[in-house]
Structures are given as structure tokens and as C-alpha cells.
Short mmCIF file of C-alpha atoms and ligand atoms in Angstrom, two decimals:
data_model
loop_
_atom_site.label_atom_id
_atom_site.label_comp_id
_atom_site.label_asym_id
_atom_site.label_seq_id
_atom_site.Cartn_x
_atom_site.Cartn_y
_atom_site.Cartn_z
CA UNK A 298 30.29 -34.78 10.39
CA UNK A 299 26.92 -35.03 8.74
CA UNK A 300 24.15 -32.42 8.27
CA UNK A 301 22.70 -31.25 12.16
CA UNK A 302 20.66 -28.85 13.38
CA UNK A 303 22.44 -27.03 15.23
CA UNK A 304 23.40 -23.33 14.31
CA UNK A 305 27.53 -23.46 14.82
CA UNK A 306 29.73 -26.55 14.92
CA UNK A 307 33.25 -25.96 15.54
CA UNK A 308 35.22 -29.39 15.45
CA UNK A 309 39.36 -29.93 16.21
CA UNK A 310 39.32 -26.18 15.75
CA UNK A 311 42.79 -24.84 16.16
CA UNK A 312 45.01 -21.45 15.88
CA UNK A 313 48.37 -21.34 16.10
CA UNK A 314 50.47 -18.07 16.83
CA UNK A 315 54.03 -18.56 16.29
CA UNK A 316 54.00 -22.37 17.39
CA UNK A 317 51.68 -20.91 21.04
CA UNK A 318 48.30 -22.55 19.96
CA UNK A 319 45.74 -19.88 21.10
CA UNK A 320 43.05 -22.06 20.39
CA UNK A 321 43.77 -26.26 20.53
CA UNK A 322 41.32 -28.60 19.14
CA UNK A 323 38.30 -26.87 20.27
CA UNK A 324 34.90 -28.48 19.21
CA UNK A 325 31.81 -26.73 20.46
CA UNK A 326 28.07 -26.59 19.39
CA UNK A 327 25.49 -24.23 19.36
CA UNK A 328 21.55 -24.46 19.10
CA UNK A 329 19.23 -22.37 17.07
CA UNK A 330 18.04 -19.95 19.73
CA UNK A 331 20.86 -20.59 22.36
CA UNK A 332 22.16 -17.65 24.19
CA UNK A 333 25.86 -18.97 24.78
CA UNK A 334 28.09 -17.24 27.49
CA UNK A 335 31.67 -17.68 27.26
CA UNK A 336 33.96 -17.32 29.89
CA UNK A 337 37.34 -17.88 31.17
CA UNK A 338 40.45 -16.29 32.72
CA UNK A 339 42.52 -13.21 30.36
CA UNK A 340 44.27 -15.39 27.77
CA UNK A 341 41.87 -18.29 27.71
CA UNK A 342 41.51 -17.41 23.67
CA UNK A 343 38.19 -16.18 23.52
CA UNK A 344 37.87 -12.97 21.60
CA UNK A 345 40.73 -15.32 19.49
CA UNK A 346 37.02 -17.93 18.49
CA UNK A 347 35.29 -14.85 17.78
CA UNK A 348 37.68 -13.79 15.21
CA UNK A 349 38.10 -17.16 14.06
CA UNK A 350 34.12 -17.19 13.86
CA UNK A 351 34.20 -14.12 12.24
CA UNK A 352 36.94 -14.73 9.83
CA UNK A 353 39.05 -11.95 10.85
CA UNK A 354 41.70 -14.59 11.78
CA UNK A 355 42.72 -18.00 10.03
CA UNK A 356 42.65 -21.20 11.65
CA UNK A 357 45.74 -23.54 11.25
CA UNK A 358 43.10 -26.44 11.65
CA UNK A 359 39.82 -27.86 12.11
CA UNK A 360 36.25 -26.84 10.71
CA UNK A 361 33.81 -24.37 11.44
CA UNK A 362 30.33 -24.97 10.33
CA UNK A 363 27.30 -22.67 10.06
CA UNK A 364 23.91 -24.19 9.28
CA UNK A 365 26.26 -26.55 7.89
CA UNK A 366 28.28 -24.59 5.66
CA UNK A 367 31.72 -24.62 5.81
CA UNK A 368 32.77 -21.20 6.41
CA UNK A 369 36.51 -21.89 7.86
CA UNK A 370 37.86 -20.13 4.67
CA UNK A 371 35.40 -18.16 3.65
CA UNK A 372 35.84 -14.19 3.44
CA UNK A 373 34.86 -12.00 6.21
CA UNK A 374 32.32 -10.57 4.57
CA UNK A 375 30.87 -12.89 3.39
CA UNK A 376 30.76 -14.46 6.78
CA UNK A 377 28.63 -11.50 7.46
CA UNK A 378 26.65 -11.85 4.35
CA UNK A 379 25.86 -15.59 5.42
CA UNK A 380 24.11 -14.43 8.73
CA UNK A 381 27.27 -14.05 11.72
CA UNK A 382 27.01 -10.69 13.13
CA UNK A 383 29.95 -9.57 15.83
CA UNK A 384 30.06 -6.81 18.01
CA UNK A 385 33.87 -5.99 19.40
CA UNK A 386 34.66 -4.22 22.38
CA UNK A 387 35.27 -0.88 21.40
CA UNK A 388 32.03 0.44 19.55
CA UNK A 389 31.97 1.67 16.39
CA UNK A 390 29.17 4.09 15.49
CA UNK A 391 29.56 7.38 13.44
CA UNK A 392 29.12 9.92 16.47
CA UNK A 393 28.07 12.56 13.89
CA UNK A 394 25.07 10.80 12.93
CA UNK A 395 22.07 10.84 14.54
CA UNK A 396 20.72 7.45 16.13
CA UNK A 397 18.40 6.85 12.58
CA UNK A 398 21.16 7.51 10.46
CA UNK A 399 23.45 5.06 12.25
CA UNK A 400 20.41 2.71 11.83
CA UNK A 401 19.89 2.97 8.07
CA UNK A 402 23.88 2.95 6.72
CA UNK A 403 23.55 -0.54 8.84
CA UNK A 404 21.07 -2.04 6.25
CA UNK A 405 22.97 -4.80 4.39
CA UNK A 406 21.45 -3.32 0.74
CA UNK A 407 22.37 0.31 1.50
CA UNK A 408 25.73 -0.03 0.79
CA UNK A 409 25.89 1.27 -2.61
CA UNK A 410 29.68 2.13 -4.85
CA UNK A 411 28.76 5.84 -4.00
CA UNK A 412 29.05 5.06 -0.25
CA UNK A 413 27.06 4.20 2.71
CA UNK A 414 25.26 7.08 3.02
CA UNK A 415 23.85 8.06 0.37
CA UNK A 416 20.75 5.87 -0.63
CA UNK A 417 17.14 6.29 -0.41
CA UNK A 418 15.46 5.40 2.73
CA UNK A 419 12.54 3.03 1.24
CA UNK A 420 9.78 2.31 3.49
CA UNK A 421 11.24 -1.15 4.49
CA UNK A 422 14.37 0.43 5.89
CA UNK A 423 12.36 2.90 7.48
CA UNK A 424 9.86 0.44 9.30
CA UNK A 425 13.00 -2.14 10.21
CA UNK A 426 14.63 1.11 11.70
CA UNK A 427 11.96 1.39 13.68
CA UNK A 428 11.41 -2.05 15.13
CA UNK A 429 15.08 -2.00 15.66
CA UNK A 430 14.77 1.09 17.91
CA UNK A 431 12.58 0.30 19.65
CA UNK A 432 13.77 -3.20 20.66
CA UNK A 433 17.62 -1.32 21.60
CA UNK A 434 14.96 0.91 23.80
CA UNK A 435 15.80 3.87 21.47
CA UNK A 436 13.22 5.00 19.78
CA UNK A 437 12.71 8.22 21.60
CA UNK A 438 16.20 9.19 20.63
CA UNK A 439 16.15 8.17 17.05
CA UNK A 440 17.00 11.52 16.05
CA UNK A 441 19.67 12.32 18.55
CA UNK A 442 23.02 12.45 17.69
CA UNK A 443 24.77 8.90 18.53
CA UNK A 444 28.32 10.85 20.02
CA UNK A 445 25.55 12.49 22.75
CA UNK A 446 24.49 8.98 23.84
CA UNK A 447 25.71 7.49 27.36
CA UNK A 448 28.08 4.61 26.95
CA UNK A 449 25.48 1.93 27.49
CA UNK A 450 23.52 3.65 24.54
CA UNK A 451 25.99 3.50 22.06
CA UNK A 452 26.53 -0.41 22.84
CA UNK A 453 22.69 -0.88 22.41
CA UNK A 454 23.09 1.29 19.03
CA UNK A 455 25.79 -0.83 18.14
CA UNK A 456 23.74 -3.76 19.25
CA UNK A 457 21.26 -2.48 16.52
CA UNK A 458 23.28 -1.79 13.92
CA UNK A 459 23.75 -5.55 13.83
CA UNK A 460 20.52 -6.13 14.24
CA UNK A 461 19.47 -4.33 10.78
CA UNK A 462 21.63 -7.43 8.95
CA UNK A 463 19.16 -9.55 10.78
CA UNK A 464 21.69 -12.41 11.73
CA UNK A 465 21.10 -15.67 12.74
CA UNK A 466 24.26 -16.07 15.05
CA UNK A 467 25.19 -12.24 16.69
CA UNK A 468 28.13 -12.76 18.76
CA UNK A 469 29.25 -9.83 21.84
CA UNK A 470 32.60 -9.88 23.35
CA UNK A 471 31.70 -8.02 26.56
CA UNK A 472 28.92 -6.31 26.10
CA UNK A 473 28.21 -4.51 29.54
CA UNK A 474 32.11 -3.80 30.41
CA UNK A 475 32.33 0.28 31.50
CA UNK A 476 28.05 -0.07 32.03
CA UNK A 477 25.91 1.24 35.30
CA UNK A 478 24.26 -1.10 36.80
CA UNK A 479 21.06 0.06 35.38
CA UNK A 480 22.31 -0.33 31.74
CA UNK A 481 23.55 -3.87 33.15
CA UNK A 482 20.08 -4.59 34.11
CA UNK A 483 18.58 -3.06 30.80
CA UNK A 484 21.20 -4.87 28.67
CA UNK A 485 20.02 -8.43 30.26
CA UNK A 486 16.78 -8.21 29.16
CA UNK A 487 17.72 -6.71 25.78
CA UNK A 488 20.39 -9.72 24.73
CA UNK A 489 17.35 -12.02 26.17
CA UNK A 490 14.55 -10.57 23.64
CA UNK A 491 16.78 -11.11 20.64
CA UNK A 492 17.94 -14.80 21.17
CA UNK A 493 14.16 -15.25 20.51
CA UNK A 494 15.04 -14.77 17.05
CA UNK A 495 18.44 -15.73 16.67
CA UNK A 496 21.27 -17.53 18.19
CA UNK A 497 23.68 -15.56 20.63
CA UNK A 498 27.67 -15.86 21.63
CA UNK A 499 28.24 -14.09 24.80
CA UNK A 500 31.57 -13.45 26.26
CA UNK A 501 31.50 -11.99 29.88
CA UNK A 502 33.08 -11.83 33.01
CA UNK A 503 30.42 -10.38 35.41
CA UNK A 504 29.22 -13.77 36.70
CA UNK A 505 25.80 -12.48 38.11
CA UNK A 506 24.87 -11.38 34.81
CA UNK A 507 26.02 -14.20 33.31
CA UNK A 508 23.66 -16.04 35.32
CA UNK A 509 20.61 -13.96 34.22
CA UNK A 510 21.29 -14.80 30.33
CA UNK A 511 23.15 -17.73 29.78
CA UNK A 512 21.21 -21.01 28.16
CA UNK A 513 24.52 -22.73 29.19
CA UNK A 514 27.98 -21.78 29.72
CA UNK A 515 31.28 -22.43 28.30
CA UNK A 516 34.65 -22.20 30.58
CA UNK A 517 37.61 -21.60 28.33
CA UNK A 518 41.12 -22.19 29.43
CA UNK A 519 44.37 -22.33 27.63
CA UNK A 520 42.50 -22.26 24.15
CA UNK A 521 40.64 -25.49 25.18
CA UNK A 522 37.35 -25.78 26.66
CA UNK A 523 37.42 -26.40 30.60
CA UNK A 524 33.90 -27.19 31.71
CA UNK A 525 30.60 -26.75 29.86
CA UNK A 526 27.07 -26.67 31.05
CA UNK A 527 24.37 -24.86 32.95
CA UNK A 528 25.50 -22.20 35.56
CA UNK A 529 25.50 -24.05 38.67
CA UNK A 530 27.23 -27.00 36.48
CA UNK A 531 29.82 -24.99 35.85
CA UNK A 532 30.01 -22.85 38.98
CA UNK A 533 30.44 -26.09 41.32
CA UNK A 534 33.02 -27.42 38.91
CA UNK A 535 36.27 -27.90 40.73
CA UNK A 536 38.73 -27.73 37.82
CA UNK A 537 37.04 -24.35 37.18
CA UNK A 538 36.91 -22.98 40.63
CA UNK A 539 40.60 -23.69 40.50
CA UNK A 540 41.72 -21.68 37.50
CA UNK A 541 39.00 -18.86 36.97
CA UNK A 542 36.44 -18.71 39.88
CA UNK A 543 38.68 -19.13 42.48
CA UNK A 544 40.86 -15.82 41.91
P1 ADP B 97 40.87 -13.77 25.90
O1 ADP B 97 39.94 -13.03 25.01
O2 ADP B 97 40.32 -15.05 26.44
O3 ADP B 97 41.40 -12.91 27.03
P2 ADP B 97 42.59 -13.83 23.58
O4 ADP B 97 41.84 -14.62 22.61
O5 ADP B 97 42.60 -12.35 23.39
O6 ADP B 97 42.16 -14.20 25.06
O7 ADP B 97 44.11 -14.29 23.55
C1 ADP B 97 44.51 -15.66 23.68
C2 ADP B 97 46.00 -15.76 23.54
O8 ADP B 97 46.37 -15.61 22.17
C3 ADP B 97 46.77 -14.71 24.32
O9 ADP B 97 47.93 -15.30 24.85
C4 ADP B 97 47.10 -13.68 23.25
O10 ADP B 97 48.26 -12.99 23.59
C5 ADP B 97 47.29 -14.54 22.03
N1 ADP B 97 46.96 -13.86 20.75
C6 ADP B 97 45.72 -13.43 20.38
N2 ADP B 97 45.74 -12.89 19.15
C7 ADP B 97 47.03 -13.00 18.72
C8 ADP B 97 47.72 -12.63 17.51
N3 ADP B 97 47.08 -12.05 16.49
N4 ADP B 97 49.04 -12.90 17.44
C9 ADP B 97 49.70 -13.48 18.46
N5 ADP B 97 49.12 -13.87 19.61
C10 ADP B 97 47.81 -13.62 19.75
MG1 MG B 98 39.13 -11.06 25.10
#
């Protein structure tokens, strides 16, 4: 495919497992600025296109392009180093450090051969720390210690800590699972303030919020895509009625 604009292209993307392909010729496309959800019943494969995404896990075939760079074989850090930020379902903050701290070992040039933690805060870490916080709504806590957050604060925190790498493409794989419906709320109108900036891959299964973020919506099933389209596209769709809504 030529040059486009969009963000991601995926095209005849597929993984296989021991011959079970998790993911079968997928192609799917993603604006600059899109909030994407993805959803589908357990198995569909989608944490499975994260990792591919990510490049925590090979593909067997197909491309992946972001702002059209080829990154199906590129190193996962690199990945990272390109602009894809992901967030996986179990967080992974240092509980022992306090909210700032967490903050500043996330900044892509802190990372020194000494170790994370031991640079100098320069006033450009300090003032992206900052803006951070306050757009994960933690400012006020910036010196609390992260393991004495609630649960839906140390997603946000995690949220942030991939914020400081300012990507261009940050993708969640159920961001609001174990949340009160307060943090639900909260959490809505955080992923919608930072898809100003950037391009977002949602996957979720709590439809109403799906409703309040997605852009449009993807229905996997059986590694392939289903349906694809706006909400009540998708929602009136009888193929998907049948094998995710339905149940
Ligand atoms: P979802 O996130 O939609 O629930 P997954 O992507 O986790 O689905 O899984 C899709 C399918 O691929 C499942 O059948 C799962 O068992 C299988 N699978 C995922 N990762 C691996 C792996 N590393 N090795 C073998 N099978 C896997
Ligand atoms: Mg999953």
C-alpha cells in the first residue's frame, strides 16, 4: 500500500498458534486522533493485536504500519521508542514510590545504565510531571505513595506513566475492569482529553462506556473482524447480536 494518513494500518495481518490462527487476515485502520474501541466475545484475539501491535508477539503474516513505517519486525522497544504506548491489564507501578516518582522514572531519557532512578529531575521533567498529573486528576497526590492509591488511581497513574513517552498511538486493554462507577465516569472523560493529542486503541466490554468514548467500534470474532462502525452501526448489527451482544 502507498503512503496514507492514517496513524495504524494493519493489512492480511495474521498469528498463528500451533496451526489455531488467533488472528486471520485482519486489516484495520486507524486515524490520527481516533479513539478506537475494540470489542468482542473472550477469545476473539484481541489483547493477541495488542501484542502484535506492540511487538511482544510475532506475526506469521501480513504488515503492520505506523505513520507508515513498517514496524511488523521491529523490536519492542523500539516500537515504544517510535511512539506506541500499551497499557496491560494488570498495572505496573512501583507501589513504593510516591505518585512523582512513578512519574519521572517514566520519562523516555531518564533511563540511564545506572538505572531508572537515579537521574536528575531537570525542569522539563518536572513541568511534564506536572501537566501529566494533573490531566490523570492527580496532582494533589503527587507526593503520595502510588501502593496507597485506590485501584482506579493506579490505572490513571499507569495511564500517565505512558503519557510521559508522549505517544502518538496509546493502546488500553480494559482500562476500567475492577473500577466504581465513579472512576468509570472519571476514566471516560480522561481517555477522551488525551485522544485530543494522540490516537487511542480501546479494548472494553462495558458497552455503555463504550458508547461514551468510542469514535467507532470494532467487533472482533474468531481473530477476524465481525462488524465495524459507529455504535449504533454496530449495536443493530445482526451477525454481532448473534455472537457477542446477544449472550
Ligand atoms: P481476547 O483478548 O479477545 O479474549 P486473546 O487474544 O487473549 O483473546 O486470545 C485469542 C486466542 O488465542 C485464544 O484462543 C487464546 O487461547 C489464544 N492465544 C493467545 N495467546 C496465545 C499464545 N501465546 N499461545 C497460544 N495461544 C494463544
Ligand atoms: Mg483479552
Amino acid at each position: 500500500m502507498s503512503n496514507t494518513d492514517f496513524v495504524l494500518a494493519i493489512e492480511d495481518l495474521t498469528v498463528s498458534f500451533d496451526g489455531f490462527k488467533a488472528i486471520d487476515t485482519l486489516n484495520l485502520y486507524i486515524d490520527r486522533e481516533e479513539l478506537r474501541v475494540i470489542i468482542g466475545p473472550n477469545g476473539a484475539g484481541k489483547t493477541t493485536l495488542l501484542d502484535l501491535i506492540c511487538g511482544k508477539t510475532r506475526a506469521s503474516g501480513g504488515s503492520i504500519k505506523f505513520k507508515n513505517t513498517e514496524i511488523t519486525r521491529m523490536a519492542e522497544h523500539k516500537i515504544v521508542r517510535a511512539g506506541v504506548g500499551r497499557k496491560f491489564q494488570t498495572p505496573s507501578i512501583y507501589e513504593n514510590l510516591s505518585v512523582f516518582k512513578n512519574l519521572e522514572v517514566s520519562f523516555p531519557q531518564g533511563r540511564s545504565v545506572f538505572g531508572a532512578l537515579r537521574f536528575k529531575t531537570s525542569t522539563e521533567v518536572i513541568a511534564r510531571i506536572h501537566a501529566v498529573a494533573e490531566e490523570i486528576g492527580l496532582e494533589a497526590l503527587l507526593h503520595t505513595e502510588a501502593g496507597l492509591l485506590s485501584h482506579g488511581q493506579k490505572q490513571w497513574l499507569e495511564i500517565g506513566m505512558l503519557l510521559m513517552q508522549e505517544p502518538e498511538l496509546l493502546m488500553l486493554d480494559e482500562p476500567i475492569a475492577g473500577m466504581s462507577a465513579r472512576e468509570r465516569e472519571l476514566t471516560a472523560e480522561l481517555l477522551q482529553r488525551i485522544c485530543r493529542k494522540r490516537s487511542m486503541i480501546v479494548i472494553e466490554h462495558d458497552m455503555e462506556f463504550v458508547r461514551r468514548i468510542a469514535h467507532k467500534v470494532t467487533v472482533m470474532h474468531q481473530g477476524k473482524i465481525l462488524a465495524e462502525g459507529s455504535m449504533d452501526k454496530v449495536q443493530n448489527d445482526a451477525k454481532v447480536i448473534d455472537v457477542y451482544l446477544g449472550h
